[in-house]
Every structure is written in structure tokens, then in C-alpha cells.
Amino acid sequence: MTFWLALTELYGKLGATVLVGWILGQYLPRSVAHQLGVFLFWIGVPLGVMIFLRRADLSGAIWVAPVVAWAAIALGAGLAWLWSRYQPFPHSRSTGTFMLASMFGNTGYLGYPIILTLLGEEYFGWVIFYDLFGTTIGAYGFGSLFASWFNPEMPQQSPRIAVLTALRNPIWWCFGLGLGLRSLTFPLPIEQGLHTVGWAVISASLVLIGMRLSQLTSWQHSRSVGVSVAIKMLLVPLGLGVGLRSLGFQGALLLALVLQIAMPPAFATLVVSEAYDLDRELAVTAIALGSLALLLTLPLWLLIFPVP
């Protein structure tokens, strides 16, 4: 019962903060969302990672998290490619965005607050490893290479440059700093202050999601997007979740991994699609529909992979 109360609390937090962001996005200049995004990218989210990483449990086979992330990326790509062969798009650029939306999830801005609220900080190390060594490198490194392949008119980027671009994300520096600070014990007021700052960053991230959603106006390609969201948020997490359970994963750890796998399409899908002149409208629709579908899929995973 306590766990379902946590889900109710999560819905309250998500609904309230995203709604605030949506309202602000309707009335504030678009530049405000951009500035908030820049702040969170360079300062906010890296600082939050450092704060929560200090208290996370990094014991056990935590290296499995990136392996699971890349398995989810590969399975999503494979299923999306099979669908695109069955129902070909009129342009390869649309195929590229369709596959990107099926591969990469919002494991940072959404994954962090959802798992922290439902499962606490114990498994946050797994969440960070999944996001950094899977989604971040995948979306901005491999994803860029992947996008350039679907638009041969764009300059080709070498694998080395793509990976270096992903590694320039400031979150890596705070990741290392958080590891270095794990051995230090701060006075209780400082610890409480850092915890408050960490949750303030999480709230700001959800506000940004609301502001971005308020600026999405396209609902084109609804059929194709529905398939992409089904692949990303249903088929891939269900298949990998059952596979992980058969390998011995269970309880809260299994649920944490499944929830990361099941996050809706990432905003990185739109960023990469715009950078490589793919199908921006399809990316916009996938993000919007996936964010709404999350409200329905979260209880599903709690029922299929319950925590004792």
C-alpha cells in the first residue's frame, strides 16, 4: 500500500510541476525555456547528479546498468527497423527520427525524479550509470552518427568526434566529483541543504518539461508515432524486463531498470533531428504522445514487476 501511495505522490509532483511549467510556457517568451534548459544542462542536472550520487549505493554489479541500456537501444532500433521495412516512410529522414524515438528515452529529466520518488536513493547509482553510459553517450554520440546516415546531405561526423561531443556534457565532471565526495561526511545542516538543492533541480527539470510540452503544436504522423511509442514504452521494457527477471533480477532493482527502459522518447530525439535536418514534426509528436502515455504505463510496470 505504501508503494502505491508513493505512486500517488509521484503523480501529484509530476502533475503539479509539469502543469506549472505548461502555464509558464504559455505566457513567457520561448527564450525563458531555452535559458532554463541551458542552466539545467550546464549547472542544475550535473549538480543534482553529484548530490544524489554521494548517497547512492554503488555496490554490486552496477556495470550491468549500461549493458541493459544498450540492449534496450539495440532492441528498439531493431523493432523500429523491422516496422519501417513493413510500412516504409516516404522519406529516409522520417525513418531516422522514427528509429531515434524508439531507441532513446528521457532517463534523466524524467527517469531521475520518478525513480527517486518511487524507490528512493538506494538504486540511484544504477539509474545514473544507465543514463550516462547508455542514453547520454547513445543519443548524442551514436545517435548523431545514426542521424547523419539517414541524411547524406549533412556533413559526416567521425565516431571519435561524436563520442567526444557526448563526453563534453558537464554531467561527467560532476559524476567524477560526486564519486570523490562519497567518502566525506558533511554536517547535518549542509547535508540537508544539499538534499534540498537536489530536489529543487528535479522540480526545475519537470517545470522545463512542462514548458517544452506547452510549445509543442504538432500532432502529425500519429499512427507512426503510436507504433514508435509502443515499441519504446511497451515492447522493449516488457521483453527486457522478463529477460532480466529470468536472469535473477528482482524487486526494486528490477523495477528501477524496467522504469528506465520504459521512459518516453527523449528530448534528445528532437535535438538530434533538428541538428541533422530529419523529421522534426515526427519527433515533436513522439515526445508529446510518449509523455502523456507515461501516466498510463507507470502503473502497468508496478503490477507486472511488483516490489515485495
PDB file of C-alpha atoms in Angstrom:
ATOM      1  CA  MET A   1       0.000   0.000   0.000  1.00  0.00           C
ATOM      2  CA  THR A   2       2.875   2.351   0.837  1.00  0.00           C
ATOM      3  CA  PHE A   3       4.305   1.803  -2.635  1.00  0.00           C
ATOM      4  CA  TRP A   4       1.049   2.793  -4.345  1.00  0.00           C
ATOM      5  CA  LEU A   5       0.855   5.835  -2.100  1.00  0.00           C
ATOM      6  CA  ALA A   6       4.305   6.743  -3.430  1.00  0.00           C
ATOM      7  CA  LEU A   7       2.901   6.473  -6.964  1.00  0.00           C
ATOM      8  CA  THR A   8       0.050   8.794  -5.995  1.00  0.00           C
ATOM      9  CA  GLU A   9       2.600  11.228  -4.557  1.00  0.00           C
ATOM     10  CA  LEU A  10       4.612  10.961  -7.761  1.00  0.00           C
ATOM     11  CA  TYR A  11       1.584  11.766  -9.907  1.00  0.00           C
ATOM     12  CA  GLY A  12       0.927  14.768  -7.699  1.00  0.00           C
ATOM     13  CA  LYS A  13       4.502  16.020  -8.094  1.00  0.00           C
ATOM     14  CA  LEU A  14       4.591  15.350 -11.815  1.00  0.00           C
ATOM     15  CA  GLY A  15       1.184  16.868 -12.426  1.00  0.00           C
ATOM     16  CA  ALA A  16       1.761  19.992 -10.344  1.00  0.00           C
ATOM     17  CA  THR A  17       5.259  20.848 -11.558  1.00  0.00           C
ATOM     18  CA  VAL A  18       4.647  19.990 -15.209  1.00  0.00           C
ATOM     19  CA  LEU A  19       1.393  21.983 -15.104  1.00  0.00           C
ATOM     20  CA  VAL A  20       3.246  24.976 -13.666  1.00  0.00           C
ATOM     21  CA  GLY A  21       5.749  24.662 -16.494  1.00  0.00           C
ATOM     22  CA  TRP A  22       2.990  24.338 -19.074  1.00  0.00           C
ATOM     23  CA  ILE A  23       1.301  27.524 -17.787  1.00  0.00           C
ATOM     24  CA  LEU A  24       4.590  29.424 -17.704  1.00  0.00           C
ATOM     25  CA  GLY A  25       5.351  28.235 -21.218  1.00  0.00           C
ATOM     26  CA  GLN A  26       2.085  29.715 -22.446  1.00  0.00           C
ATOM     27  CA  TYR A  27       2.841  33.205 -21.186  1.00  0.00           C
ATOM     28  CA  LEU A  28       6.614  33.586 -21.004  1.00  0.00           C
ATOM     29  CA  PRO A  29       8.845  34.141 -24.032  1.00  0.00           C
ATOM     30  CA  ARG A  30      10.243  30.970 -25.602  1.00  0.00           C
ATOM     31  CA  SER A  31      13.699  32.190 -24.681  1.00  0.00           C
ATOM     32  CA  VAL A  32      12.943  31.540 -20.992  1.00  0.00           C
ATOM     33  CA  ALA A  33      12.615  27.792 -21.591  1.00  0.00           C
ATOM     34  CA  HIS A  34      15.830  27.894 -23.569  1.00  0.00           C
ATOM     35  CA  GLN A  35      17.652  29.698 -20.760  1.00  0.00           C
ATOM     36  CA  LEU A  36      16.308  27.287 -18.151  1.00  0.00           C
ATOM     37  CA  GLY A  37      17.409  24.389 -20.326  1.00  0.00           C
ATOM     38  CA  VAL A  38      20.904  25.862 -20.641  1.00  0.00           C
ATOM     39  CA  PHE A  39      21.105  26.333 -16.859  1.00  0.00           C
ATOM     40  CA  LEU A  40      19.978  22.767 -16.166  1.00  0.00           C
ATOM     41  CA  PHE A  41      22.350  21.346 -18.788  1.00  0.00           C
ATOM     42  CA  TRP A  42      25.450  23.167 -17.534  1.00  0.00           C
ATOM     43  CA  ILE A  43      24.743  23.513 -13.817  1.00  0.00           C
ATOM     44  CA  GLY A  44      21.451  22.132 -12.468  1.00  0.00           C
ATOM     45  CA  VAL A  45      21.356  18.488 -13.548  1.00  0.00           C
ATOM     46  CA  PRO A  46      25.120  17.912 -13.077  1.00  0.00           C
ATOM     47  CA  LEU A  47      24.824  19.372  -9.556  1.00  0.00           C
ATOM     48  CA  GLY A  48      21.842  17.119  -8.810  1.00  0.00           C
ATOM     49  CA  VAL A  49      23.763  14.080 -10.010  1.00  0.00           C
ATOM     50  CA  MET A  50      26.677  14.965  -7.731  1.00  0.00           C
ATOM     51  CA  ILE A  51      24.377  15.418  -4.722  1.00  0.00           C
ATOM     52  CA  PHE A  52      22.380  12.213  -5.097  1.00  0.00           C
ATOM     53  CA  LEU A  53      25.365  10.142  -6.203  1.00  0.00           C
ATOM     54  CA  ARG A  54      27.047  10.792  -2.836  1.00  0.00           C
ATOM     55  CA  ARG A  55      24.270   8.858  -1.090  1.00  0.00           C
ATOM     56  CA  ALA A  56      23.629   6.175  -3.716  1.00  0.00           C
ATOM     57  CA  ASP A  57      24.602   2.543  -3.254  1.00  0.00           C
ATOM     58  CA  LEU A  58      27.236   1.661  -5.870  1.00  0.00           C
ATOM     59  CA  SER A  59      27.851  -1.876  -4.673  1.00  0.00           C
ATOM     60  CA  GLY A  60      27.064  -4.951  -6.708  1.00  0.00           C
ATOM     61  CA  ALA A  61      27.215  -5.421 -10.457  1.00  0.00           C
ATOM     62  CA  ILE A  62      26.322  -1.823 -11.257  1.00  0.00           C
ATOM     63  CA  TRP A  63      28.147  -2.106 -14.592  1.00  0.00           C
ATOM     64  CA  VAL A  64      25.126  -4.132 -15.753  1.00  0.00           C
ATOM     65  CA  ALA A  65      23.059  -0.937 -15.998  1.00  0.00           C
ATOM     66  CA  PRO A  66      24.815   0.379 -19.151  1.00  0.00           C
ATOM     67  CA  VAL A  67      24.653  -3.106 -20.661  1.00  0.00           C
ATOM     68  CA  VAL A  68      20.886  -3.108 -20.144  1.00  0.00           C
ATOM     69  CA  ALA A  69      20.690   0.410 -21.603  1.00  0.00           C
ATOM     70  CA  TRP A  70      22.484  -0.615 -24.790  1.00  0.00           C
ATOM     71  CA  ALA A  71      20.373  -3.770 -25.041  1.00  0.00           C
ATOM     72  CA  ALA A  72      17.262  -1.554 -24.892  1.00  0.00           C
ATOM     73  CA  ILE A  73      18.693   0.792 -27.534  1.00  0.00           C
ATOM     74  CA  ALA A  74      19.557  -2.113 -29.826  1.00  0.00           C
ATOM     75  CA  LEU A  75      16.191  -3.848 -29.377  1.00  0.00           C
ATOM     76  CA  GLY A  76      14.310  -0.601 -30.001  1.00  0.00           C
ATOM     77  CA  ALA A  77      16.357   0.027 -33.140  1.00  0.00           C
ATOM     78  CA  GLY A  78      15.756  -3.500 -34.399  1.00  0.00           C
ATOM     79  CA  LEU A  79      11.990  -3.424 -33.883  1.00  0.00           C
ATOM     80  CA  ALA A  80      11.722   0.051 -35.422  1.00  0.00           C
ATOM     81  CA  TRP A  81      13.759  -1.037 -38.437  1.00  0.00           C
ATOM     82  CA  LEU A  82      11.510  -4.074 -38.956  1.00  0.00           C
ATOM     83  CA  TRP A  83       8.406  -1.872 -38.836  1.00  0.00           C
ATOM     84  CA  SER A  84       9.925   0.613 -41.275  1.00  0.00           C
ATOM     85  CA  ARG A  85      10.535  -2.269 -43.711  1.00  0.00           C
ATOM     86  CA  TYR A  86       6.877  -3.310 -43.351  1.00  0.00           C
ATOM     87  CA  GLN A  87       5.489   0.246 -43.526  1.00  0.00           C
ATOM     88  CA  PRO A  88       8.134   2.307 -45.333  1.00  0.00           C
ATOM     89  CA  PHE A  89       8.204   6.077 -44.836  1.00  0.00           C
ATOM     90  CA  PRO A  90       8.157   8.384 -47.879  1.00  0.00           C
ATOM     91  CA  HIS A  91      11.472   9.916 -46.763  1.00  0.00           C
ATOM     92  CA  SER A  92      14.510   8.359 -45.105  1.00  0.00           C
ATOM     93  CA  ARG A  93      14.627  11.343 -42.748  1.00  0.00           C
ATOM     94  CA  SER A  94      11.311  10.269 -41.242  1.00  0.00           C
ATOM     95  CA  THR A  95      12.664   6.739 -40.852  1.00  0.00           C
ATOM     96  CA  GLY A  96      15.667   8.111 -38.978  1.00  0.00           C
ATOM     97  CA  THR A  97      13.567  10.086 -36.496  1.00  0.00           C
ATOM     98  CA  PHE A  98      11.164   7.157 -36.053  1.00  0.00           C
ATOM     99  CA  MET A  99      14.076   4.922 -35.083  1.00  0.00           C
ATOM    100  CA  LEU A 100      15.651   7.519 -32.789  1.00  0.00           C
ATOM    101  CA  ALA A 101      12.353   7.931 -30.919  1.00  0.00           C
ATOM    102  CA  SER A 102      12.185   4.142 -30.482  1.00  0.00           C
ATOM    103  CA  MET A 103      15.741   3.919 -29.133  1.00  0.00           C
ATOM    104  CA  PHE A 104      16.373   6.705 -26.610  1.00  0.00           C
ATOM    105  CA  GLY A 105      14.294   7.571 -23.545  1.00  0.00           C
ATOM    106  CA  ASN A 106      14.064  10.501 -21.172  1.00  0.00           C
ATOM    107  CA  THR A 107      16.106   8.714 -18.497  1.00  0.00           C
ATOM    108  CA  GLY A 108      17.443  11.953 -16.990  1.00  0.00           C
ATOM    109  CA  TYR A 109      14.829  14.692 -16.612  1.00  0.00           C
ATOM    110  CA  LEU A 110      12.025  12.142 -16.081  1.00  0.00           C
ATOM    111  CA  GLY A 111      13.845   8.981 -15.034  1.00  0.00           C
ATOM    112  CA  TYR A 112      15.632  10.618 -12.108  1.00  0.00           C
ATOM    113  CA  PRO A 113      12.575  12.096 -10.307  1.00  0.00           C
ATOM    114  CA  ILE A 114      10.358   9.082 -10.987  1.00  0.00           C
ATOM    115  CA  ILE A 115      12.773   6.528  -9.555  1.00  0.00           C
ATOM    116  CA  LEU A 116      13.864   8.760  -6.665  1.00  0.00           C
ATOM    117  CA  THR A 117      10.220   9.210  -5.648  1.00  0.00           C
ATOM    118  CA  LEU A 118       9.188   5.568  -6.037  1.00  0.00           C
ATOM    119  CA  LEU A 119      12.333   3.778  -4.905  1.00  0.00           C
ATOM    120  CA  GLY A 120      14.437   6.324  -3.035  1.00  0.00           C
ATOM    121  CA  GLU A 121      18.167   6.885  -3.394  1.00  0.00           C
ATOM    122  CA  GLU A 122      19.324   3.301  -2.901  1.00  0.00           C
ATOM    123  CA  TYR A 123      19.304   2.442  -6.606  1.00  0.00           C
ATOM    124  CA  PHE A 124      20.124   5.894  -7.934  1.00  0.00           C
ATOM    125  CA  GLY A 125      23.635   4.753  -8.841  1.00  0.00           C
ATOM    126  CA  TRP A 126      22.148   2.238 -11.269  1.00  0.00           C
ATOM    127  CA  VAL A 127      19.926   4.968 -12.692  1.00  0.00           C
ATOM    128  CA  ILE A 128      22.879   7.306 -13.262  1.00  0.00           C
ATOM    129  CA  PHE A 129      25.011   4.586 -14.870  1.00  0.00           C
ATOM    130  CA  TYR A 130      22.099   3.701 -17.168  1.00  0.00           C
ATOM    131  CA  ASP A 131      21.589   7.332 -18.156  1.00  0.00           C
ATOM    132  CA  LEU A 132      25.227   8.419 -18.557  1.00  0.00           C
ATOM    133  CA  PHE A 133      26.828   5.348 -20.084  1.00  0.00           C
ATOM    134  CA  GLY A 134      23.740   4.420 -22.075  1.00  0.00           C
ATOM    135  CA  THR A 135      21.381   7.226 -23.040  1.00  0.00           C
ATOM    136  CA  THR A 136      23.796  10.186 -22.977  1.00  0.00           C
ATOM    137  CA  ILE A 137      26.553   8.555 -24.999  1.00  0.00           C
ATOM    138  CA  GLY A 138      24.000   6.786 -27.153  1.00  0.00           C
ATOM    139  CA  ALA A 139      21.806   9.763 -28.056  1.00  0.00           C
ATOM    140  CA  TYR A 140      24.467  12.411 -28.550  1.00  0.00           C
ATOM    141  CA  GLY A 141      27.244  10.130 -29.756  1.00  0.00           C
ATOM    142  CA  PHE A 142      25.901   7.122 -31.620  1.00  0.00           C
ATOM    143  CA  GLY A 143      22.605   8.919 -32.274  1.00  0.00           C
ATOM    144  CA  SER A 144      24.412  11.677 -34.164  1.00  0.00           C
ATOM    145  CA  LEU A 145      26.213   9.160 -36.346  1.00  0.00           C
ATOM    146  CA  PHE A 146      22.944   7.338 -36.885  1.00  0.00           C
ATOM    147  CA  ALA A 147      21.126  10.544 -37.888  1.00  0.00           C
ATOM    148  CA  SER A 148      23.815  11.560 -40.366  1.00  0.00           C
ATOM    149  CA  TRP A 149      23.405   8.195 -42.097  1.00  0.00           C
ATOM    150  CA  PHE A 150      19.724   8.981 -42.755  1.00  0.00           C
ATOM    151  CA  ASN A 151      20.545  12.395 -44.198  1.00  0.00           C
ATOM    152  CA  PRO A 152      23.531  12.043 -46.505  1.00  0.00           C
ATOM    153  CA  GLU A 153      23.325  15.755 -47.337  1.00  0.00           C
ATOM    154  CA  MET A 154      24.660  16.604 -43.871  1.00  0.00           C
ATOM    155  CA  PRO A 155      28.419  16.561 -43.191  1.00  0.00           C
ATOM    156  CA  GLN A 156      29.505  13.154 -41.928  1.00  0.00           C
ATOM    157  CA  GLN A 157      30.806  13.045 -38.349  1.00  0.00           C
ATOM    158  CA  SER A 158      33.544  10.656 -37.301  1.00  0.00           C
ATOM    159  CA  PRO A 159      32.862   8.244 -34.408  1.00  0.00           C
ATOM    160  CA  ARG A 160      35.655   9.880 -32.398  1.00  0.00           C
ATOM    161  CA  ILE A 161      34.159  13.379 -32.725  1.00  0.00           C
ATOM    162  CA  ALA A 162      30.673  12.083 -31.885  1.00  0.00           C
ATOM    163  CA  VAL A 163      31.851  10.405 -28.681  1.00  0.00           C
ATOM    164  CA  LEU A 164      33.929  13.429 -27.653  1.00  0.00           C
ATOM    165  CA  THR A 165      30.863  15.629 -28.177  1.00  0.00           C
ATOM    166  CA  ALA A 166      28.845  13.413 -25.830  1.00  0.00           C
ATOM    167  CA  LEU A 167      31.650  13.403 -23.242  1.00  0.00           C
ATOM    168  CA  ARG A 168      31.765  17.214 -23.168  1.00  0.00           C
ATOM    169  CA  ASN A 169      28.487  17.116 -21.268  1.00  0.00           C
ATOM    170  CA  PRO A 170      29.281  18.718 -17.865  1.00  0.00           C
ATOM    171  CA  ILE A 171      27.412  15.949 -16.115  1.00  0.00           C
ATOM    172  CA  TRP A 172      30.562  13.808 -16.455  1.00  0.00           C
ATOM    173  CA  TRP A 173      32.629  16.217 -14.359  1.00  0.00           C
ATOM    174  CA  CYS A 174      30.059  16.257 -11.572  1.00  0.00           C
ATOM    175  CA  PHE A 175      29.788  12.488 -11.822  1.00  0.00           C
ATOM    176  CA  GLY A 176      33.500  12.245 -11.033  1.00  0.00           C
ATOM    177  CA  LEU A 177      33.202  14.871  -8.299  1.00  0.00           C
ATOM    178  CA  GLY A 178      30.295  13.018  -6.734  1.00  0.00           C
ATOM    179  CA  LEU A 179      32.362   9.836  -6.627  1.00  0.00           C
ATOM    180  CA  GLY A 180      35.223  11.732  -4.989  1.00  0.00           C
ATOM    181  CA  LEU A 181      32.964  13.259  -2.310  1.00  0.00           C
ATOM    182  CA  ARG A 182      31.370   9.966  -1.269  1.00  0.00           C
ATOM    183  CA  SER A 183      33.983   9.430   1.455  1.00  0.00           C
ATOM    184  CA  LEU A 184      33.322  12.830   3.057  1.00  0.00           C
ATOM    185  CA  THR A 185      30.743  13.422   5.769  1.00  0.00           C
ATOM    186  CA  PHE A 186      29.245  16.890   5.983  1.00  0.00           C
ATOM    187  CA  PRO A 187      27.455  18.402   8.987  1.00  0.00           C
ATOM    188  CA  LEU A 188      23.743  17.624   9.037  1.00  0.00           C
ATOM    189  CA  PRO A 189      22.601  21.160   8.019  1.00  0.00           C
ATOM    190  CA  ILE A 190      24.842  21.011   4.948  1.00  0.00           C
ATOM    191  CA  GLU A 191      23.600  17.528   4.043  1.00  0.00           C
ATOM    192  CA  GLN A 192      20.006  18.693   4.371  1.00  0.00           C
ATOM    193  CA  GLY A 193      20.760  21.785   2.311  1.00  0.00           C
ATOM    194  CA  LEU A 194      22.339  19.733  -0.464  1.00  0.00           C
ATOM    195  CA  HIS A 195      19.339  17.385  -0.455  1.00  0.00           C
ATOM    196  CA  THR A 196      17.002  20.368  -0.790  1.00  0.00           C
ATOM    197  CA  VAL A 197      19.046  21.735  -3.685  1.00  0.00           C
ATOM    198  CA  GLY A 198      18.955  18.318  -5.384  1.00  0.00           C
ATOM    199  CA  TRP A 199      15.173  18.164  -5.247  1.00  0.00           C
ATOM    200  CA  ALA A 200      14.915  21.783  -6.391  1.00  0.00           C
ATOM    201  CA  VAL A 201      16.860  20.803  -9.508  1.00  0.00           C
ATOM    202  CA  ILE A 202      14.482  17.883 -10.066  1.00  0.00           C
ATOM    203  CA  SER A 203      11.498  20.239  -9.779  1.00  0.00           C
ATOM    204  CA  ALA A 204      13.081  22.695 -12.216  1.00  0.00           C
ATOM    205  CA  SER A 205      13.610  19.848 -14.690  1.00  0.00           C
ATOM    206  CA  LEU A 206       9.917  18.939 -14.525  1.00  0.00           C
ATOM    207  CA  VAL A 207       8.950  22.592 -14.975  1.00  0.00           C
ATOM    208  CA  LEU A 208      11.131  22.679 -18.081  1.00  0.00           C
ATOM    209  CA  ILE A 209       9.363  19.598 -19.438  1.00  0.00           C
ATOM    210  CA  GLY A 210       6.028  21.377 -18.952  1.00  0.00           C
ATOM    211  CA  MET A 211       7.317  24.490 -20.719  1.00  0.00           C
ATOM    212  CA  ARG A 212       8.619  22.447 -23.623  1.00  0.00           C
ATOM    213  CA  LEU A 213       5.370  20.488 -23.905  1.00  0.00           C
ATOM    214  CA  SER A 214       3.372  23.733 -23.983  1.00  0.00           C
ATOM    215  CA  GLN A 215       5.375  24.774 -27.045  1.00  0.00           C
ATOM    216  CA  LEU A 216       4.745  21.557 -28.980  1.00  0.00           C
ATOM    217  CA  THR A 217       1.997  22.208 -31.500  1.00  0.00           C
ATOM    218  CA  SER A 218       2.258  19.331 -33.955  1.00  0.00           C
ATOM    219  CA  TRP A 219       0.363  16.033 -33.767  1.00  0.00           C
ATOM    220  CA  GLN A 220       1.245  14.777 -37.231  1.00  0.00           C
ATOM    221  CA  HIS A 221       2.277  11.199 -38.008  1.00  0.00           C
ATOM    222  CA  SER A 222       0.053   9.957 -35.161  1.00  0.00           C
ATOM    223  CA  ARG A 223      -0.047   6.354 -36.472  1.00  0.00           C
ATOM    224  CA  SER A 224       3.707   6.078 -36.910  1.00  0.00           C
ATOM    225  CA  VAL A 225       4.326   7.768 -33.581  1.00  0.00           C
ATOM    226  CA  GLY A 226       1.916   5.380 -31.870  1.00  0.00           C
ATOM    227  CA  VAL A 227       3.991   2.461 -33.131  1.00  0.00           C
ATOM    228  CA  SER A 228       7.221   4.131 -32.033  1.00  0.00           C
ATOM    229  CA  VAL A 229       5.880   4.817 -28.538  1.00  0.00           C
ATOM    230  CA  ALA A 230       4.558   1.244 -28.285  1.00  0.00           C
ATOM    231  CA  ILE A 231       7.998  -0.096 -29.175  1.00  0.00           C
ATOM    232  CA  LYS A 232       9.823   2.255 -26.788  1.00  0.00           C
ATOM    233  CA  MET A 233       7.447   2.127 -23.827  1.00  0.00           C
ATOM    234  CA  LEU A 234       5.803  -1.322 -24.040  1.00  0.00           C
ATOM    235  CA  LEU A 235       7.542  -3.954 -26.163  1.00  0.00           C
ATOM    236  CA  VAL A 236      11.161  -3.208 -25.229  1.00  0.00           C
ATOM    237  CA  PRO A 237      10.666  -2.852 -21.443  1.00  0.00           C
ATOM    238  CA  LEU A 238       8.389  -5.894 -21.318  1.00  0.00           C
ATOM    239  CA  GLY A 239      10.812  -8.088 -23.263  1.00  0.00           C
ATOM    240  CA  LEU A 240      13.916  -6.978 -21.373  1.00  0.00           C
ATOM    241  CA  GLY A 241      12.114  -6.953 -18.032  1.00  0.00           C
ATOM    242  CA  VAL A 242      11.071 -10.578 -18.426  1.00  0.00           C
ATOM    243  CA  GLY A 243      14.581 -11.429 -19.587  1.00  0.00           C
ATOM    244  CA  LEU A 244      16.192  -9.710 -16.588  1.00  0.00           C
ATOM    245  CA  ARG A 245      13.840 -11.494 -14.205  1.00  0.00           C
ATOM    246  CA  SER A 246      14.801 -14.824 -15.730  1.00  0.00           C
ATOM    247  CA  LEU A 247      18.449 -13.904 -15.063  1.00  0.00           C
ATOM    248  CA  GLY A 248      17.741 -13.417 -11.367  1.00  0.00           C
ATOM    249  CA  PHE A 249      16.988  -9.696 -11.115  1.00  0.00           C
ATOM    250  CA  GLN A 250      14.074  -8.972  -8.832  1.00  0.00           C
ATOM    251  CA  GLY A 251      12.428  -6.493  -6.514  1.00  0.00           C
ATOM    252  CA  ALA A 252      13.226  -2.796  -6.544  1.00  0.00           C
ATOM    253  CA  LEU A 253      16.359  -3.175  -8.672  1.00  0.00           C
ATOM    254  CA  LEU A 254      14.444  -4.911 -11.456  1.00  0.00           C
ATOM    255  CA  LEU A 255      11.725  -2.259 -11.323  1.00  0.00           C
ATOM    256  CA  ALA A 256      14.308   0.559 -11.439  1.00  0.00           C
ATOM    257  CA  LEU A 257      15.840  -0.875 -14.615  1.00  0.00           C
ATOM    258  CA  VAL A 258      12.455  -1.513 -16.238  1.00  0.00           C
ATOM    259  CA  LEU A 259      11.321   2.046 -15.492  1.00  0.00           C
ATOM    260  CA  GLN A 260      14.462   3.463 -17.098  1.00  0.00           C
ATOM    261  CA  ILE A 261      13.896   1.289 -20.162  1.00  0.00           C
ATOM    262  CA  ALA A 262      10.248   2.412 -20.315  1.00  0.00           C
ATOM    263  CA  MET A 263      10.823   6.178 -20.248  1.00  0.00           C
ATOM    264  CA  PRO A 264       9.153   8.109 -23.120  1.00  0.00           C
ATOM    265  CA  PRO A 265      11.165   9.376 -26.107  1.00  0.00           C
ATOM    266  CA  ALA A 266      13.894  11.776 -25.043  1.00  0.00           C
ATOM    267  CA  PHE A 267      14.126  15.441 -25.954  1.00  0.00           C
ATOM    268  CA  ALA A 268      17.473  14.417 -27.442  1.00  0.00           C
ATOM    269  CA  THR A 269      15.390  12.904 -30.260  1.00  0.00           C
ATOM    270  CA  LEU A 270      14.231  16.400 -31.222  1.00  0.00           C
ATOM    271  CA  VAL A 271      17.670  17.959 -30.689  1.00  0.00           C
ATOM    272  CA  VAL A 272      19.381  15.420 -32.970  1.00  0.00           C
ATOM    273  CA  SER A 273      16.559  15.525 -35.535  1.00  0.00           C
ATOM    274  CA  GLU A 274      16.840  19.299 -35.781  1.00  0.00           C
ATOM    275  CA  ALA A 275      20.637  19.231 -35.931  1.00  0.00           C
ATOM    276  CA  TYR A 276      20.628  16.726 -38.809  1.00  0.00           C
ATOM    277  CA  ASP A 277      17.511  18.003 -40.591  1.00  0.00           C
ATOM    278  CA  LEU A 278      15.448  14.881 -40.063  1.00  0.00           C
ATOM    279  CA  ASP A 279      11.681  14.840 -39.391  1.00  0.00           C
ATOM    280  CA  ARG A 280      11.178  17.427 -36.649  1.00  0.00           C
ATOM    281  CA  GLU A 281       7.371  17.094 -36.673  1.00  0.00           C
ATOM    282  CA  LEU A 282       7.553  13.357 -36.034  1.00  0.00           C
ATOM    283  CA  ALA A 283       9.994  13.942 -33.161  1.00  0.00           C
ATOM    284  CA  VAL A 284       7.714  16.569 -31.602  1.00  0.00           C
ATOM    285  CA  THR A 285       4.678  14.292 -31.776  1.00  0.00           C
ATOM    286  CA  ALA A 286       6.584  11.316 -30.330  1.00  0.00           C
ATOM    287  CA  ILE A 287       7.750  13.347 -27.325  1.00  0.00           C
ATOM    288  CA  ALA A 288       4.265  14.708 -26.626  1.00  0.00           C
ATOM    289  CA  LEU A 289       2.446  11.380 -27.019  1.00  0.00           C
ATOM    290  CA  GLY A 290       5.081   9.470 -25.045  1.00  0.00           C
ATOM    291  CA  SER A 291       4.942  11.944 -22.152  1.00  0.00           C
ATOM    292  CA  LEU A 292       1.167  11.523 -21.938  1.00  0.00           C
ATOM    293  CA  ALA A 293       1.368   7.736 -22.260  1.00  0.00           C
ATOM    294  CA  LEU A 294       3.708   7.593 -19.261  1.00  0.00           C
ATOM    295  CA  LEU A 295       0.772   8.251 -16.937  1.00  0.00           C
ATOM    296  CA  LEU A 296      -0.825   5.019 -18.150  1.00  0.00           C
ATOM    297  CA  THR A 297       2.271   2.832 -18.379  1.00  0.00           C
ATOM    298  CA  LEU A 298       3.744   3.533 -14.929  1.00  0.00           C
ATOM    299  CA  PRO A 299       1.065   1.553 -13.006  1.00  0.00           C
ATOM    300  CA  LEU A 300       1.435  -1.251 -15.560  1.00  0.00           C
ATOM    301  CA  TRP A 301       5.085  -1.818 -14.654  1.00  0.00           C
ATOM    302  CA  LEU A 302       4.313  -1.689 -10.955  1.00  0.00           C
ATOM    303  CA  LEU A 303       1.811  -4.514 -11.455  1.00  0.00           C
ATOM    304  CA  ILE A 304       3.979  -6.655 -13.740  1.00  0.00           C
ATOM    305  CA  PHE A 305       7.187  -6.192 -11.726  1.00  0.00           C
ATOM    306  CA  PRO A 306       5.932  -5.650  -8.151  1.00  0.00           C
ATOM    307  CA  VAL A 307       8.240  -4.820  -5.266  1.00  0.00           C
ATOM    308  CA  PRO A 308       7.617  -7.042  -2.212  1.00  0.00           C
TER     309      PRO A 308
END
